[in-house]
Coordinates of C-alpha atoms in Angstrom, one line a residue:
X30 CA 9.1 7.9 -2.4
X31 CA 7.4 8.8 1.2
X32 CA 9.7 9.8 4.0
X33 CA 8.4 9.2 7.2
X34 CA 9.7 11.5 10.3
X35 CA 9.4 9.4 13.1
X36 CA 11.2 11.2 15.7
X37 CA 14.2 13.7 16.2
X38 CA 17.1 10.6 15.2
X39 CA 15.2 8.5 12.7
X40 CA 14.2 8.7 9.3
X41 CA 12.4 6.3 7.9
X42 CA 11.5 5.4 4.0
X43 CA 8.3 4.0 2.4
X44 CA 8.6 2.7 -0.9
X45 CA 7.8 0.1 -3.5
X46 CA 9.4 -3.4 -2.9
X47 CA 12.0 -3.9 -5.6
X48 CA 13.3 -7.4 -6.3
X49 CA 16.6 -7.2 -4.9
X50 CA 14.3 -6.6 -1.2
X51 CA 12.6 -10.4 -1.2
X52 CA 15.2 -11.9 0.7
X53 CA 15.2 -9.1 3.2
X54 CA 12.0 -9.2 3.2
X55 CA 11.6 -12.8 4.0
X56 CA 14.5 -12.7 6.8
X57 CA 11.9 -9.7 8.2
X58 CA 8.9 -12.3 7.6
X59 CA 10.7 -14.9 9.8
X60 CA 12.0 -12.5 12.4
X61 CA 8.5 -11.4 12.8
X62 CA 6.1 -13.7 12.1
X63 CA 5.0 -17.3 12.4
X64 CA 3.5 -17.8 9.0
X65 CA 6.1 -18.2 6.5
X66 CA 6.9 -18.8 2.9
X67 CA 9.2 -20.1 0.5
X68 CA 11.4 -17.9 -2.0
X69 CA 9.1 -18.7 -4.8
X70 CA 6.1 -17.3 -3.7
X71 CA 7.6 -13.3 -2.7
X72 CA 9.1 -13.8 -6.3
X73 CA 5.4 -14.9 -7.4
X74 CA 3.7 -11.6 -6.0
X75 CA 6.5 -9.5 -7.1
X76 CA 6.6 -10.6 -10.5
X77 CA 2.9 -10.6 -10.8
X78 CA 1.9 -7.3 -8.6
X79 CA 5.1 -5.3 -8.6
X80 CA 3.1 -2.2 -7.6
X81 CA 1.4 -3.5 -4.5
X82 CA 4.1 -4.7 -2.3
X83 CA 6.4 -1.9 0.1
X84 CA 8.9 -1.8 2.2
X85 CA 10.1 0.4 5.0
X86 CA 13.7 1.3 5.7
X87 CA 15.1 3.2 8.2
X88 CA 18.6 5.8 6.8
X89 CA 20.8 3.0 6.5
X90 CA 19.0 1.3 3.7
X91 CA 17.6 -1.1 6.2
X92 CA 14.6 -3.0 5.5
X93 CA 12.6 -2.8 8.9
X94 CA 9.0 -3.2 7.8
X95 CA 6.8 -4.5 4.3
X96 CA 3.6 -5.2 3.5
X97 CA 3.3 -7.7 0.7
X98 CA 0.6 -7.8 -1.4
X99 CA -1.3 -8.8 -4.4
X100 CA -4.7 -8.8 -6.2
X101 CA -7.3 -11.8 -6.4
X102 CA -7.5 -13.5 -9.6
X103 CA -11.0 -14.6 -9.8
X104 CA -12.1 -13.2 -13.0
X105 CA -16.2 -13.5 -11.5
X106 CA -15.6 -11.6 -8.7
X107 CA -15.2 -7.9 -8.4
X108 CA -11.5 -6.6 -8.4
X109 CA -9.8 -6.6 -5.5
X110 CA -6.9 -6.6 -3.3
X111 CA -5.5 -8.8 -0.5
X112 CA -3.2 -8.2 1.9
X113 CA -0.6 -11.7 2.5
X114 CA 2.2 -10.6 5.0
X115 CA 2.6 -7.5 6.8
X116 CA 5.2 -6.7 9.1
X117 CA 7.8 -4.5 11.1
X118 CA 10.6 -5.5 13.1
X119 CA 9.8 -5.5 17.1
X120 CA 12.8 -2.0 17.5
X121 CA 10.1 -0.2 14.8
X122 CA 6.8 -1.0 16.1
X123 CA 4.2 1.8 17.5
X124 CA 5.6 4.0 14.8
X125 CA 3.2 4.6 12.4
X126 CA 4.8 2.0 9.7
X127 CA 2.3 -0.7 9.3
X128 CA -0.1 2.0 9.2
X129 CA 1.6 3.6 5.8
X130 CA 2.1 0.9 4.9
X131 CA -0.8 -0.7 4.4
X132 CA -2.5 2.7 2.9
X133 CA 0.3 2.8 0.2
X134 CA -0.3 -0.8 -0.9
X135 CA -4.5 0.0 -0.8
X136 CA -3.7 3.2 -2.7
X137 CA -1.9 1.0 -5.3
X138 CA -4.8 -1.4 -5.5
X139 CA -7.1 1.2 -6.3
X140 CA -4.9 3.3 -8.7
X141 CA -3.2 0.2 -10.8
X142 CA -6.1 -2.3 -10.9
X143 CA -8.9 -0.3 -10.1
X144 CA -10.0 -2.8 -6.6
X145 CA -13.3 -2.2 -5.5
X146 CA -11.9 -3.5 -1.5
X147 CA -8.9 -5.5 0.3
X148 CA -9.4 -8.5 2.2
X149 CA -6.8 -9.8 4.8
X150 CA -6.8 -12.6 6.8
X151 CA -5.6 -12.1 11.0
X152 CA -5.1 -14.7 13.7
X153 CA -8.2 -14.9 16.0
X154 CA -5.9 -14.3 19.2
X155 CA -3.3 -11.1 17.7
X156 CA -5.2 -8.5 19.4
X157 CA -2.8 -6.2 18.2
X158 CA -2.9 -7.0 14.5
X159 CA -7.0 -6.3 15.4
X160 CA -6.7 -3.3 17.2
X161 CA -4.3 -2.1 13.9
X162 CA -6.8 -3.5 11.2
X163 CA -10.2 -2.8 13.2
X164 CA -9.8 0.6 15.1
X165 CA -7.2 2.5 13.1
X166 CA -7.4 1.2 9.4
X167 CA -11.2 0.3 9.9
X168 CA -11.4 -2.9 8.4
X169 CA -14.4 -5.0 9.6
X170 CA -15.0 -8.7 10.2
X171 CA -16.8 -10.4 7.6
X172 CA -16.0 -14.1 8.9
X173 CA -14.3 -16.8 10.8
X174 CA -12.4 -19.7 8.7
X175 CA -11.8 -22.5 11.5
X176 CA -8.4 -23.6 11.4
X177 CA -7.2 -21.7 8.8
X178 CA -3.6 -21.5 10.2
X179 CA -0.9 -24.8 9.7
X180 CA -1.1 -24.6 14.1
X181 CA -4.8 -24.9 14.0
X182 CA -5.5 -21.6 14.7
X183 CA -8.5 -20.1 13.9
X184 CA -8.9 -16.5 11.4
X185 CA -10.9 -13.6 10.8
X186 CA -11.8 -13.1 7.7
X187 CA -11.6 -9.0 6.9
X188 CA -12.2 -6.2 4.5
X189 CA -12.3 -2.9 3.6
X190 CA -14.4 -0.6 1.1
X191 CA -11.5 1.3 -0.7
X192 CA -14.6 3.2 -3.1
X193 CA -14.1 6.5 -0.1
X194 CA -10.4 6.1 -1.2
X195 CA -11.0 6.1 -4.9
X196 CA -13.0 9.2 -4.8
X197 CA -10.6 11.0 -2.7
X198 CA -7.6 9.5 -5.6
X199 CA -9.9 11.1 -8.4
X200 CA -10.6 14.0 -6.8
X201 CA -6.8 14.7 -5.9
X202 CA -6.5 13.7 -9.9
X203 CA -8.5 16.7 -11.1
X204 CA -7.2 18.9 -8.6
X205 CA -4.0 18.0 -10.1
X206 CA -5.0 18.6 -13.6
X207 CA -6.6 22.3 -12.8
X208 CA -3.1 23.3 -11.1
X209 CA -1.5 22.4 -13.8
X210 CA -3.7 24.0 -16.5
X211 CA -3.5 27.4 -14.0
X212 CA 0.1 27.2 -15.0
X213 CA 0.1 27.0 -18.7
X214 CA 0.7 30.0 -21.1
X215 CA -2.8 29.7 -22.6
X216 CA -4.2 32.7 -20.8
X217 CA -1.6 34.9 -22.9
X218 CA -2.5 33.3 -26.4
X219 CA -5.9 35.3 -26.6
X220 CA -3.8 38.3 -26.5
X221 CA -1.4 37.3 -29.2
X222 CA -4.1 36.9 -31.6
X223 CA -5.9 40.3 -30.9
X224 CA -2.5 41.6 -31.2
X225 CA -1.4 40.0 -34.9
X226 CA -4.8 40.7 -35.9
X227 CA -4.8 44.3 -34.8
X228 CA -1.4 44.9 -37.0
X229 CA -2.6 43.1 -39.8
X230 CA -5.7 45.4 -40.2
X231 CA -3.6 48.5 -39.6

């Protein structure tokens, strides 16, 4: 569980969706957005990718923000992620939220399915959404699919090279593993053998 201080009043949570949250998490999805879904297909990602999806809530259990996700099953393709819906509510925007986010559910790409990158797909005229995904969470444009929204709208097609944040997972992994060894009794056992062996030759 990640607790996010956002300022002197607030406290908000970031944690993995559970399945009592998909129908908060769709009333967020139509409060927010204009691309929408039925029931079945939050149940569909969080039966399938139960790890990927989060939500944020603010100290009354309230779910203000999620990012729902899942992993692409082409079996030819190299593993990896894609981002569906991401959202938080207008009153918790310019927070930080999407931001974690979105690095909890890449995190959970790489450390449950082992993706290689996440792909995402962002209206053509949401500059914010671009600003978000291009300038802080570096994902670049790799297309444009031509009325790819049920408006017409056009979408870029995006993605982002999560190998940096596999390194930094395995690295953090083996740091973890030498703390831990640091802490064991091992260093005394040497010791206690010198010590039985030293009474039994006396």
């Amino acid at each position: 569980l990640h607790t996010l201080h956002v300022h002197t009043y607030t406290k908000m949570n970031i944690r993995n969706a559970r399945p009592e949250d998909l129908l908060n998490i769709q009333h967020c999805n139509l409060l927010c957005l204009p691309e929408n879904y039925q029931m079945k297909y939050y149940f569909y990602h969080g039966l399938s990718w139960p790890q990927l999806s989060y939500v944020a809530e603010d100290e009354a259990g309230k779910i203000v923000g999620y990012v729902l996700a899942k992993m692409e099953e082409n079996i030819d393709e190299v593993p990896h992620g894609h981002i569906t819906s991401l959202a938080t509510r207008r009153t918790h925007r310019r927070l930080g939220l999407a931001q974690k986010l979105m690095d909890q559910a890449s995190r959970a790409m790489v450390e449950c399915f082992g993706a290689k990158y996440v792909s995402l797909h962002v209206r053509v005229s949401n500059r914010a959404a671009l600003h978000l995904y291009e300038t802080i969470l570096k994902f670049k444009k790799d297309d444009v699919e031509a009325k790819y929204y049920a408006d017409g709208e056009d979408a870029f097609a995006m993605s982002k090279d999560l190998t940096s944040l596999a390194g930094r997972i395995a690295a953090e992994k083996k740091e973890a593993v030498q703390r831990h060894k640091k802490h064991l009794p091992g260093s005394q056992r040497p010791v206690e053998r010198d010590l039985s062996k030293a009474i039994t030759e006396s």
